[in-house]
Amino acid sequence: MDENLAALARAHGVATWYEDADQRRVDVDRDVVLKVLEQLEVDPGAPPKAPALPDTIVVRQGTRYQTGRGLLRTEDGTRLDVADRLPADLPLGWHVLEAGGREIPLAVTPARLPDVPRAWGWMLQLYALHSAESWGMGDFGDLASFARSAHGAGVLLVNPVQAIIPALPVQRSPYSPSSRRFANPLYIKVTDTAEFHRADPSVRAQVLASNPGPPKDLIDYDAVWAAKSKALELVWSAENRDSDIDALEPGLRDFATFCALAERHGGDWREWPASLRHPDSPDVAAARRELASRVAFHAWLQELCEQQLGVARAAASGMSVGIVHDLPVGVDPGGADAWALQDVLAPRVTVGAPPDAFSQQGQDWRLPPWRPDKLAAAGYRPFIEVLRSVLKHGDGIRVDHVAGLWRLWWIPPGEPPNRGTYVHYDSEAMLGILALEAARHSAVVVGEDLGTVQPHVTSTLHERGMLSSAVLYFQRDYEAPGHPFVPTRSWEPASMASISTHDLPTAAGFLRAENVRVRAELGLVEDVRKEYERVAAERTDLVAFLVKEGVLESPDASEEEILVAMHTVLTRARSALILTSPPDALGDLRQPNLPGTVDEYPNWRIPLSVPVGDLFSQPGVRQVVHALTHQANPG
């Protein structure tokens, strides 16, 4: 690759080479670099831009950033002349710098968030919870009930509860939402709404008749949405709501408009009539007026979500941390955010991961990425809106694939996953804005940094007072022969520790090699015998580690004893947060999601094996809770 093209690529954050999982240099094909630059609307013949003040300035508090001469307007209205550098004592917040004939947004962010209080708690797949009153899946009411009954727990981590596209078939994966700025009405508890209680007895009877009942073996999202949308429309009609939508906040108006259009034209805006494919189109404005009642209905659903999320958060108010919500790395390319925010996204690009030992052809997650240039030019406002939408009804945020704040693997249109390259973001800005919004909401931040992640990602999280992730299965010294488990005394204190995750085997599933059995049945394992041998060796290593740590008396212990020991060993670490999940505590076998599958495995459809009300009376759960509550050793 010629130096001019390489320099141009560097100027726009496009990698011309990278290190793979084995720290080997991989040069990116020239055509791939050109295709990515094309998606950034960069002329490959143009010289790199001369250095200048960025479109948005983000600095840590106490930093004397060089700006040249200008006028600073602080958030509280104070005006300050700047001769050369920003004052070091600027308050946290969003300010404006007038310099060079421009008004530049300026964020002053905390250098470090406060320490996270040590606590144990639960990782919840909310859809999997259920009670006698559940309509086919867990809901916000079940979350509130869990919070009230989770005695001794200090934190609840909840799967993403962002919005769906209101069209069949319903997208099941919580990690491919229609919007990351709005909530999922599938989780509304219809009978907990004021409109239901105010409705006539005949209407209430019709609503109750819509209830599909608790989930059976698998969750049927389409049936749940059909039942709930019908019931919610009944109480909406009973209220005879005013359909005036002019007062809606612009982001909510666009989202609700998308939902109304999706009901009429289908769940992928890229297949709508051309005149409706941009929110600023005159035809969209006309359609909004025509569909005003449906727009108002979908805006009302968000109001209900906000109310019930607030009730759940209040139910967890006695916890030392509270409810932590999960933020997916992206959105459905056919969904509401991809439509409404398309001007700051690269809509024809998808993100994923380069080839590695687990995926030799790479991965395509089919999510459109932010354009770093457009995001900065917009003052990072779309990113801020996403963060605030999560933090306004939670006490913390877990950022899925947190390395994406540094760089994302872009796959150009028409290319397979292995023909992509990394595009870099201003990580100081992205992480700083995350820290600022978290500080303003008194929230904790957890970064999911599992897998192939550059070391500076994790170290910078810790530097900023954020937690990394520690999963028992992976707490090994991969530099030492045999990859032995790392003693708990050496685990990172600034971490959220757990046995497993939603993408990995449950504790019991690991002990019984359930994931090997399932993958073998689906033809996803080349050498089944070798895979069983590998997992058996891992089980032997883990049991020996538990004995060595003094939480298990003998390697011949029963499965029940090993399950409790797997929880107890977490308490020997100094990790700030220690989490289990209901399936791990119950000894359930089926994991929530099996990577590499879509419909071959019932991803995101597996209900909990017992109702929420019975969970804490189960003998195994009581043993786990006792271990987590009474045996923690901060070290």
XYZ file of C-alpha atoms in Angstrom:
635
model
C 0.000 0.000 0.000
C 1.431 3.359 -1.006
C 2.297 5.809 1.759
C -0.176 8.491 0.576
C -3.113 6.095 0.908
C -1.804 4.819 4.248
C -1.506 8.390 5.554
C -5.013 9.218 4.378
C -6.371 6.087 6.045
C -4.607 6.951 9.322
C -6.038 10.466 9.199
C -9.535 9.000 9.097
C -8.933 6.268 11.650
C -8.909 3.407 9.138
C -6.397 0.688 9.979
C -4.125 -0.571 7.211
C -2.874 -3.397 9.467
C -3.718 -4.934 12.817
C -2.540 -7.625 15.219
C -4.587 -10.815 15.290
C -5.432 -12.898 18.382
C -1.913 -14.376 18.314
C -0.251 -10.921 18.132
C 0.749 -11.460 14.523
C 0.660 -8.559 12.084
C -2.039 -8.798 9.414
C -1.929 -6.324 6.516
C -5.316 -5.160 5.257
C -6.022 -5.501 1.553
C -5.791 -2.185 -0.298
C -9.256 -2.631 -1.837
C -10.779 -3.078 1.627
C -9.199 0.174 2.829
C -10.533 1.987 -0.255
C -14.030 0.582 0.269
C -14.079 1.675 3.902
C -12.841 5.164 2.965
C -15.634 5.294 0.404
C -18.175 4.620 3.173
C -16.641 7.573 5.039
C -17.060 9.682 1.863
C -13.309 10.251 1.631
C -11.726 11.026 -1.732
C -8.666 8.720 -1.930
C -6.871 11.350 -4.008
C -7.345 14.109 -1.450
C -4.495 15.031 0.899
C -5.037 14.518 4.639
C -6.622 17.501 6.383
C -4.370 19.849 8.292
C -4.644 19.532 12.099
C -7.298 21.829 13.631
C -9.547 21.968 16.630
C -11.918 18.988 16.541
C -15.655 19.325 16.013
C -16.176 18.396 19.680
C -13.614 18.719 22.478
C -13.706 16.241 25.351
C -11.193 16.656 28.182
C -10.696 15.206 31.633
C -11.232 17.608 34.502
C -7.950 19.263 35.426
C -6.549 19.123 31.886
C -5.214 22.355 30.329
C -6.170 21.646 26.739
C -4.554 23.902 24.121
C -7.210 25.765 22.158
C -5.683 29.065 21.095
C -7.587 32.273 21.708
C -11.323 32.045 22.244
C -14.324 32.644 24.489
C -15.652 29.922 26.743
C -19.308 29.793 27.793
C -19.760 27.360 30.671
C -22.868 25.353 31.346
C -23.958 27.733 34.125
C -23.653 30.800 31.858
C -20.213 32.014 32.953
C -18.108 33.599 30.169
C -14.326 33.227 30.237
C -11.649 34.539 27.895
C -9.198 31.832 26.842
C -5.765 33.035 25.778
C -4.140 29.739 24.864
C -5.218 26.836 27.102
C -8.373 25.896 28.953
C -8.381 26.668 32.694
C -7.602 23.585 34.788
C -10.490 24.224 37.203
C -13.397 24.007 34.767
C -16.482 22.318 36.239
C -17.812 19.022 34.938
C -20.377 19.389 32.201
C -21.042 20.550 28.661
C -19.691 23.970 27.711
C -19.183 25.879 24.440
C -15.911 27.253 23.073
C -16.108 30.096 20.565
C -12.908 29.973 18.549
C -11.945 30.559 14.941
C -15.487 31.607 14.040
C -16.899 28.302 15.319
C -18.958 27.224 18.311
C -17.400 23.986 19.521
C -19.093 21.761 22.133
C -16.706 21.174 25.031
C -17.215 18.376 27.559
C -15.287 18.366 30.823
C -15.435 14.828 32.165
C -14.463 13.243 35.484
C -10.939 11.882 35.589
C -12.225 8.960 37.630
C -15.579 7.688 38.849
C -16.063 6.857 42.554
C -15.166 3.361 43.708
C -17.934 0.786 43.267
C -19.195 -0.616 46.597
C -18.584 -4.338 46.994
C -21.789 -6.281 46.455
C -23.172 -9.551 45.171
C -26.225 -9.970 43.032
C -27.953 -11.507 40.046
C -27.639 -11.492 36.263
C -31.179 -11.660 34.917
C -32.565 -12.555 31.529
C -35.799 -10.672 32.131
C -37.792 -12.457 29.438
C -37.010 -15.773 31.215
C -38.578 -14.723 34.520
C -42.196 -15.662 34.997
C -44.916 -15.768 37.590
C -48.566 -16.793 37.749
C -49.465 -13.369 36.318
C -46.919 -13.388 33.474
C -48.159 -13.122 29.910
C -45.948 -15.657 28.179
C -42.645 -14.131 29.347
C -41.087 -12.044 32.092
C -42.055 -8.396 32.416
C -41.180 -5.222 34.313
C -43.512 -6.345 37.096
C -41.486 -9.542 37.500
C -38.317 -7.440 37.679
C -39.810 -5.387 40.508
C -40.926 -8.553 42.313
C -37.463 -10.052 41.972
C -35.887 -6.890 43.368
C -38.177 -6.979 46.398
C -37.485 -10.646 47.142
C -33.723 -10.759 46.425
C -32.794 -10.439 50.105
C -29.146 -9.592 50.666
C -28.379 -8.852 47.007
C -26.883 -5.469 46.195
C -27.106 -5.445 42.396
C -29.268 -6.736 39.552
C -27.797 -6.850 36.035
C -30.591 -7.000 33.451
C -30.351 -8.019 29.798
C -30.962 -5.200 27.275
C -34.578 -4.027 27.457
C -34.467 -1.780 24.393
C -37.225 -1.476 21.837
C -38.406 -4.014 19.276
C -39.787 -3.389 15.805
C -43.586 -3.754 16.233
C -43.987 -6.173 13.344
C -44.001 -9.953 13.030
C -41.835 -11.914 13.377
C -40.558 -10.205 16.519
C -36.766 -9.935 16.797
C -35.837 -12.191 19.725
C -32.257 -11.145 20.380
C -32.026 -8.344 22.951
C -28.673 -7.460 21.395
C -30.213 -6.387 18.064
C -32.818 -3.851 19.206
C -34.765 -1.551 16.948
C -33.636 1.363 19.102
C -31.187 1.805 21.948
C -32.941 5.043 22.958
C -36.334 3.572 23.820
C -37.694 0.632 25.791
C -39.297 -2.677 24.855
C -43.105 -2.717 25.219
C -43.028 -6.520 25.283
C -42.053 -6.122 28.944
C -45.069 -4.002 29.897
C -47.245 -5.612 32.538
C -50.669 -4.734 31.151
C -52.524 -5.261 34.415
C -50.179 -2.860 36.233
C -51.237 0.132 34.139
C -53.541 2.880 35.452
C -55.507 2.646 32.195
C -56.338 -0.998 32.872
C -57.572 -0.230 36.373
C -59.680 2.706 35.121
C -61.236 0.719 32.268
C -64.803 -0.569 32.347
C -65.267 -4.098 33.746
C -66.124 -5.371 30.277
C -62.873 -3.995 28.863
C -60.867 -5.444 31.735
C -62.490 -8.822 31.081
C -61.450 -8.647 27.418
C -57.907 -7.737 28.461
C -57.648 -10.625 30.889
C -58.988 -12.985 28.232
C -56.010 -12.010 26.027
C -53.516 -13.443 28.533
C -51.655 -16.385 26.918
C -50.601 -17.605 30.374
C -47.116 -18.318 31.728
C -44.504 -19.599 29.260
C -44.357 -23.303 28.574
C -41.210 -24.977 27.275
C -40.191 -22.037 25.062
C -41.186 -18.372 24.865
C -43.302 -17.413 21.844
C -42.498 -13.739 21.262
C -44.980 -13.379 18.414
C -47.831 -14.698 20.560
C -46.836 -12.440 23.458
C -46.722 -9.340 21.272
C -50.041 -10.212 19.605
C -51.683 -10.620 23.025
C -50.171 -7.558 24.670
C -50.647 -5.199 21.736
C -54.304 -6.237 21.503
C -54.814 -5.734 25.241
C -53.001 -2.397 25.295
C -55.054 -1.160 22.363
C -58.198 -2.063 24.313
C -57.258 0.065 27.321
C -55.945 2.802 25.009
C -59.318 2.930 23.281
C -61.040 2.904 26.646
C -59.098 6.025 27.629
C -60.122 7.763 24.373
C -56.710 9.437 24.248
C -56.064 12.699 22.434
C -54.013 11.973 19.323
C -52.182 15.321 19.265
C -48.533 14.458 18.629
C -47.082 17.941 18.100
C -45.895 18.184 21.708
C -43.822 14.995 21.556
C -40.068 15.294 22.056
C -38.484 15.032 18.558
C -36.645 11.765 19.227
C -39.774 10.109 20.613
C -41.850 11.519 17.752
C -39.497 9.976 15.188
C -39.418 6.662 17.039
C -43.208 6.484 17.336
C -43.531 7.485 13.677
C -41.214 4.646 12.701
C -43.369 2.202 14.695
C -46.547 3.388 12.994
C -44.914 3.127 9.551
C -43.528 -0.331 10.362
C -47.046 -1.532 11.142
C -48.159 -0.438 7.689
C -45.093 -1.073 5.502
C -43.204 -3.846 7.283
C -40.380 -4.192 9.752
C -37.436 -3.064 7.578
C -37.397 0.605 6.555
C -34.956 -0.182 3.737
C -37.844 -1.944 1.955
C -40.376 0.877 2.438
C -41.384 3.194 -0.419
C -38.360 5.368 -1.252
C -40.052 8.571 -0.090
C -40.431 7.198 3.450
C -36.846 6.092 3.968
C -35.688 9.277 5.699
C -37.362 10.841 8.742
C -37.075 14.376 7.309
C -38.972 13.503 4.133
C -42.169 15.512 3.442
C -43.957 12.215 2.831
C -42.990 11.049 6.321
C -44.464 14.239 7.768
C -47.683 13.609 5.815
C -47.780 9.968 6.940
C -47.273 11.074 10.542
C -50.362 13.243 10.341
C -52.353 10.448 8.702
C -51.214 7.924 11.326
C -51.386 10.345 14.268
C -53.390 7.992 16.480
C -50.900 5.148 15.954
C -47.963 7.499 16.552
C -49.603 8.620 19.789
C -50.239 4.996 20.773
C -46.586 4.025 20.408
C -45.491 7.145 22.302
C -47.891 6.119 25.093
C -46.318 2.646 25.216
C -42.988 4.335 25.967
C -44.657 6.276 28.761
C -45.829 2.980 30.266
C -42.339 1.495 29.949
C -40.844 4.490 31.742
C -43.369 4.207 34.560
C -42.809 0.486 35.106
C -39.026 0.742 34.833
C -39.262 3.423 37.505
C -41.259 1.113 39.770
C -38.651 -1.639 39.324
C -35.835 0.753 40.125
C -37.654 1.948 43.235
C -38.060 -1.677 44.313
C -34.264 -2.011 44.181
C -33.620 1.280 45.992
C -32.447 -0.472 49.160
C -29.604 -2.210 47.309
C -26.063 -0.865 47.595
C -25.802 -0.578 43.798
C -29.255 -1.274 42.341
C -30.282 -2.130 38.789
C -27.605 -2.169 36.095
C -28.910 -2.134 32.530
C -27.093 -3.675 29.577
C -26.211 -1.591 26.513
C -25.902 -3.527 23.213
C -23.102 -2.646 20.822
C -25.498 -1.702 18.010
C -28.972 -1.772 16.498
C -30.977 -3.680 13.914
C -30.101 -2.177 10.497
C -33.780 -2.211 9.565
C -34.959 -0.662 12.846
C -35.912 2.710 14.265
C -32.462 4.055 15.172
C -30.949 2.987 11.863
C -33.747 4.965 10.192
C -33.817 8.022 12.443
C -30.040 8.311 12.958
C -28.883 7.225 9.512
C -27.040 10.504 8.989
C -24.555 9.631 11.768
C -24.311 5.905 10.931
C -22.553 4.039 8.148
C -25.753 2.268 7.015
C -24.176 0.038 4.359
C -21.414 -1.208 6.684
C -21.792 -3.974 9.250
C -19.582 -4.612 12.264
C -18.190 -7.862 13.565
C -14.846 -9.433 14.389
C -11.784 -10.558 12.410
C -10.881 -14.230 12.035
C -9.626 -16.029 15.122
C -9.303 -19.589 16.443
C -13.025 -19.774 17.247
C -14.283 -18.241 14.007
C -11.846 -18.772 11.171
C -13.874 -16.712 8.705
C -14.522 -13.884 11.146
C -17.881 -12.741 12.458
C -20.543 -10.433 11.036
C -22.915 -9.116 13.716
C -25.001 -7.304 11.079
C -25.100 -4.044 13.026
C -24.405 -0.633 11.434
C -21.675 1.401 13.181
C -21.460 5.041 14.164
C -19.467 7.149 11.729
C -16.782 8.699 13.953
C -16.633 11.910 11.907
C -20.393 12.458 11.861
C -20.691 11.610 15.549
C -18.107 14.243 16.488
C -19.722 16.797 14.147
C -23.037 16.187 15.942
C -21.442 16.925 19.308
C -21.835 13.233 20.152
C -25.506 13.997 20.802
C -26.842 10.644 19.464
C -24.396 8.725 21.676
C -25.350 10.869 24.679
C -29.044 10.167 24.032
C -28.360 6.436 24.045
C -26.483 6.629 27.350
C -29.119 8.814 28.999
C -31.942 6.553 27.890
C -30.296 3.675 29.758
C -29.117 5.612 32.800
C -32.345 7.465 33.503
C -34.002 4.286 34.783
C -30.974 2.443 36.172
C -28.177 2.694 38.706
C -25.496 1.456 36.348
C -24.680 0.496 32.799
C -22.881 -2.521 31.368
C -21.378 -1.727 27.975
C -21.360 -4.760 25.717
C -18.126 -5.077 23.679
C -16.669 -2.020 25.401
C -13.646 -2.187 23.067
C -16.024 -0.720 20.482
C -15.486 2.662 22.131
C -11.920 2.401 20.800
C -12.382 0.620 17.482
C -14.844 -1.527 15.547
C -14.280 -4.105 12.819
C -15.986 -2.616 9.746
C -17.074 -4.968 6.956
C -17.656 -3.056 3.679
C -20.728 -3.788 1.543
C -20.505 -7.061 -0.347
C -17.489 -8.351 1.559
C -17.272 -11.398 3.854
C -16.359 -10.871 7.542
C -12.677 -11.691 7.003
C -12.337 -8.825 4.502
C -12.801 -5.927 6.857
C -10.620 -3.615 8.879
C -10.700 -1.694 12.128
C -12.011 1.861 12.199
C -10.877 3.832 15.223
C -12.982 6.179 17.324
C -11.894 8.970 19.646
C -11.825 6.747 22.725
C -10.958 9.645 25.022
C -14.164 11.330 23.893
C -16.352 8.214 23.936
C -15.124 7.023 27.333
C -15.107 10.536 28.761
C -18.730 11.136 27.758
C -19.663 7.781 29.268
C -17.918 8.800 32.507
C -19.637 12.210 32.537
C -23.115 10.777 32.027
C -22.486 8.054 34.616
C -21.278 10.649 37.136
C -24.357 12.786 36.570
C -26.588 9.786 37.223
C -24.464 8.474 40.151
C -24.147 5.245 38.171
C -21.557 2.473 38.033
C -20.029 1.413 34.720
C -19.045 -2.126 33.733
C -17.215 -2.819 30.483
C -17.541 -6.224 28.826
C -13.919 -6.768 27.802
C -13.936 -10.524 27.196
C -12.285 -12.156 24.217
C -9.541 -10.568 22.098
C -9.224 -7.092 23.595
C -6.195 -4.818 23.581
C -4.679 -4.556 27.089
C -4.978 -0.763 27.202
C -8.771 -1.067 26.959
C -8.965 -2.854 30.293
C -6.298 -0.718 31.970
C -8.030 2.490 30.873
C -11.364 1.258 32.254
C -9.704 0.761 35.635
C -7.962 4.131 35.401
C -11.364 5.811 34.947
C -13.015 3.979 37.855
C -14.935 1.534 35.663
C -15.147 -2.227 36.108
C -13.922 -4.885 33.714
C -15.375 -8.395 33.449
C -14.019 -11.547 35.100
C -15.591 -14.884 34.133
C -14.546 -17.931 36.164
C -14.099 -20.127 33.090
C -11.546 -17.677 31.629
C -9.589 -16.748 34.754
C -6.504 -18.602 33.554
C -2.885 -17.675 33.006
C -2.674 -18.112 29.241
C 1.051 -17.322 29.263
C 1.888 -20.315 31.512
C 2.108 -23.961 30.392
C -1.242 -25.715 30.756
C -3.074 -22.419 31.271
C -3.640 -22.867 35.037
C -6.401 -21.015 36.842
C -5.333 -17.712 38.380
C -5.558 -17.726 42.207
C -8.490 -15.643 43.398
C -6.155 -13.399 45.417
C -4.747 -12.184 42.066
C -8.062 -11.360 40.412
C -8.598 -7.738 39.472
C -10.506 -5.883 42.243
C -12.054 -3.466 39.739
C -14.094 -6.196 38.099
C -17.503 -7.782 37.927
C -16.997 -11.499 38.542
C -19.337 -14.284 37.501
C -19.243 -17.973 36.689
C -20.623 -17.647 33.194
C -22.382 -15.285 30.756
C -25.448 -15.553 28.529
C -23.223 -16.787 25.648
C -21.538 -19.548 27.661
C -22.617 -22.810 29.303
C -24.430 -22.573 32.610
C -22.542 -23.899 35.644
C -24.318 -27.269 35.454
C -24.086 -27.258 31.666
C -20.329 -26.863 31.925
C -19.996 -29.701 34.428
C -22.043 -32.041 32.224
C -20.596 -30.862 28.858
C -24.106 -29.910 27.756
C -22.813 -27.363 25.259
C -20.738 -30.064 23.539
C -23.765 -32.354 23.297
C -25.935 -29.617 21.809
C -23.323 -28.371 19.350
C -22.531 -31.939 18.293
C -26.234 -32.611 17.598
C -26.321 -29.485 15.439
C -23.216 -30.477 13.509
C -21.167 -27.581 14.869
C -18.300 -29.752 16.179
C -15.806 -31.353 13.810
C -14.241 -33.859 16.223
C -16.837 -34.684 18.886
C -14.656 -37.069 20.880
C -11.813 -34.554 21.044
C -14.199 -31.822 22.135
C -15.606 -33.968 24.944
C -12.048 -34.718 26.058
C -11.166 -31.021 26.043
C -14.193 -30.063 28.144
C -13.593 -32.970 30.526
C -10.046 -31.735 31.070
C -11.360 -28.229 31.761
C -13.785 -29.670 34.313
C -10.961 -31.561 36.009
C -8.839 -28.386 36.094
C -11.691 -26.369 37.592
C -12.473 -28.917 40.292
C -8.781 -29.098 41.222
C -8.720 -25.293 41.417
C -11.748 -25.278 43.741
C -10.022 -27.803 46.012
C -6.806 -25.766 45.981
C -8.735 -22.605 46.887
C -10.227 -24.394 49.881
C -13.870 -24.151 48.819
C -14.266 -27.854 47.946
C -13.158 -30.719 50.150
C -12.554 -33.380 47.525
C -12.374 -33.740 43.729
C -14.917 -36.549 44.169
C -17.559 -34.131 45.484
C -21.106 -34.266 44.155
C -22.298 -31.963 41.400
C -24.384 -30.010 43.934
C -21.322 -29.435 46.107
C -19.266 -28.344 43.098
C -21.977 -25.884 42.042
C -21.951 -24.225 45.457
C -18.129 -24.186 45.452
C -18.114 -22.458 42.058
C -20.101 -19.646 43.681
C -18.109 -19.632 46.895
C -14.798 -19.237 45.084
C -16.022 -15.963 43.586
C -16.335 -14.549 47.098
C -12.628 -15.242 47.728
C -11.723 -12.748 45.023
C -11.620 -9.017 45.702
C -13.915 -8.248 42.755
C -16.187 -5.289 43.423
C -19.269 -7.070 42.088
C -19.958 -10.821 42.313
C -22.831 -12.080 40.204
C -24.678 -15.316 39.731
C -27.670 -16.105 37.548
C -30.854 -18.026 38.360
C -29.914 -20.858 35.933
C -26.467 -21.178 37.566
C -27.960 -21.241 41.053
C -30.707 -23.681 40.050
C -28.399 -26.049 38.184
C -30.277 -25.553 34.903
C -28.561 -27.000 31.835
C -29.655 -24.831 28.921
C -27.690 -21.646 28.233
C -29.630 -18.561 27.050
C -27.799 -18.151 23.749
C -25.631 -20.469 21.651
C -23.277 -18.365 19.467
C -23.140 -19.429 15.861
C -26.829 -20.335 15.721
C -30.045 -18.474 14.937
C -33.031 -20.814 14.730
C -31.130 -24.076 15.189
C -31.105 -23.448 18.959
C -33.849 -21.694 21.014
C -31.774 -18.584 21.652
C -33.380 -16.069 24.034
C -36.483 -18.264 24.330
C -35.729 -20.430 27.359
C -37.831 -19.640 30.451
C -36.564 -20.133 33.975
C -37.292 -23.631 35.278
C -39.251 -22.274 38.290
C -41.480 -19.206 38.803
C -39.931 -16.135 40.408
C -41.995 -16.662 43.541
C -40.518 -20.133 44.063
C -36.909 -19.322 43.203
C -35.612 -18.403 46.647
C -37.173 -21.445 48.311
C -35.210 -23.902 46.132
C -32.588 -25.775 48.235
C -29.767 -25.171 45.745
C -30.571 -21.470 45.476
C -30.674 -21.141 49.252
C -27.204 -22.709 49.479
C -25.848 -20.365 46.830
C -27.374 -17.297 48.485
C -25.920 -18.372 51.827
C -22.473 -18.763 50.253
C -22.628 -15.366 48.571
C -24.058 -13.590 51.600
C -22.024 -15.070 54.438
C -18.730 -16.228 52.950
C -17.539 -13.170 51.042
C -13.990 -12.212 51.927
C -12.943 -8.769 50.658
C -9.295 -9.747 51.165
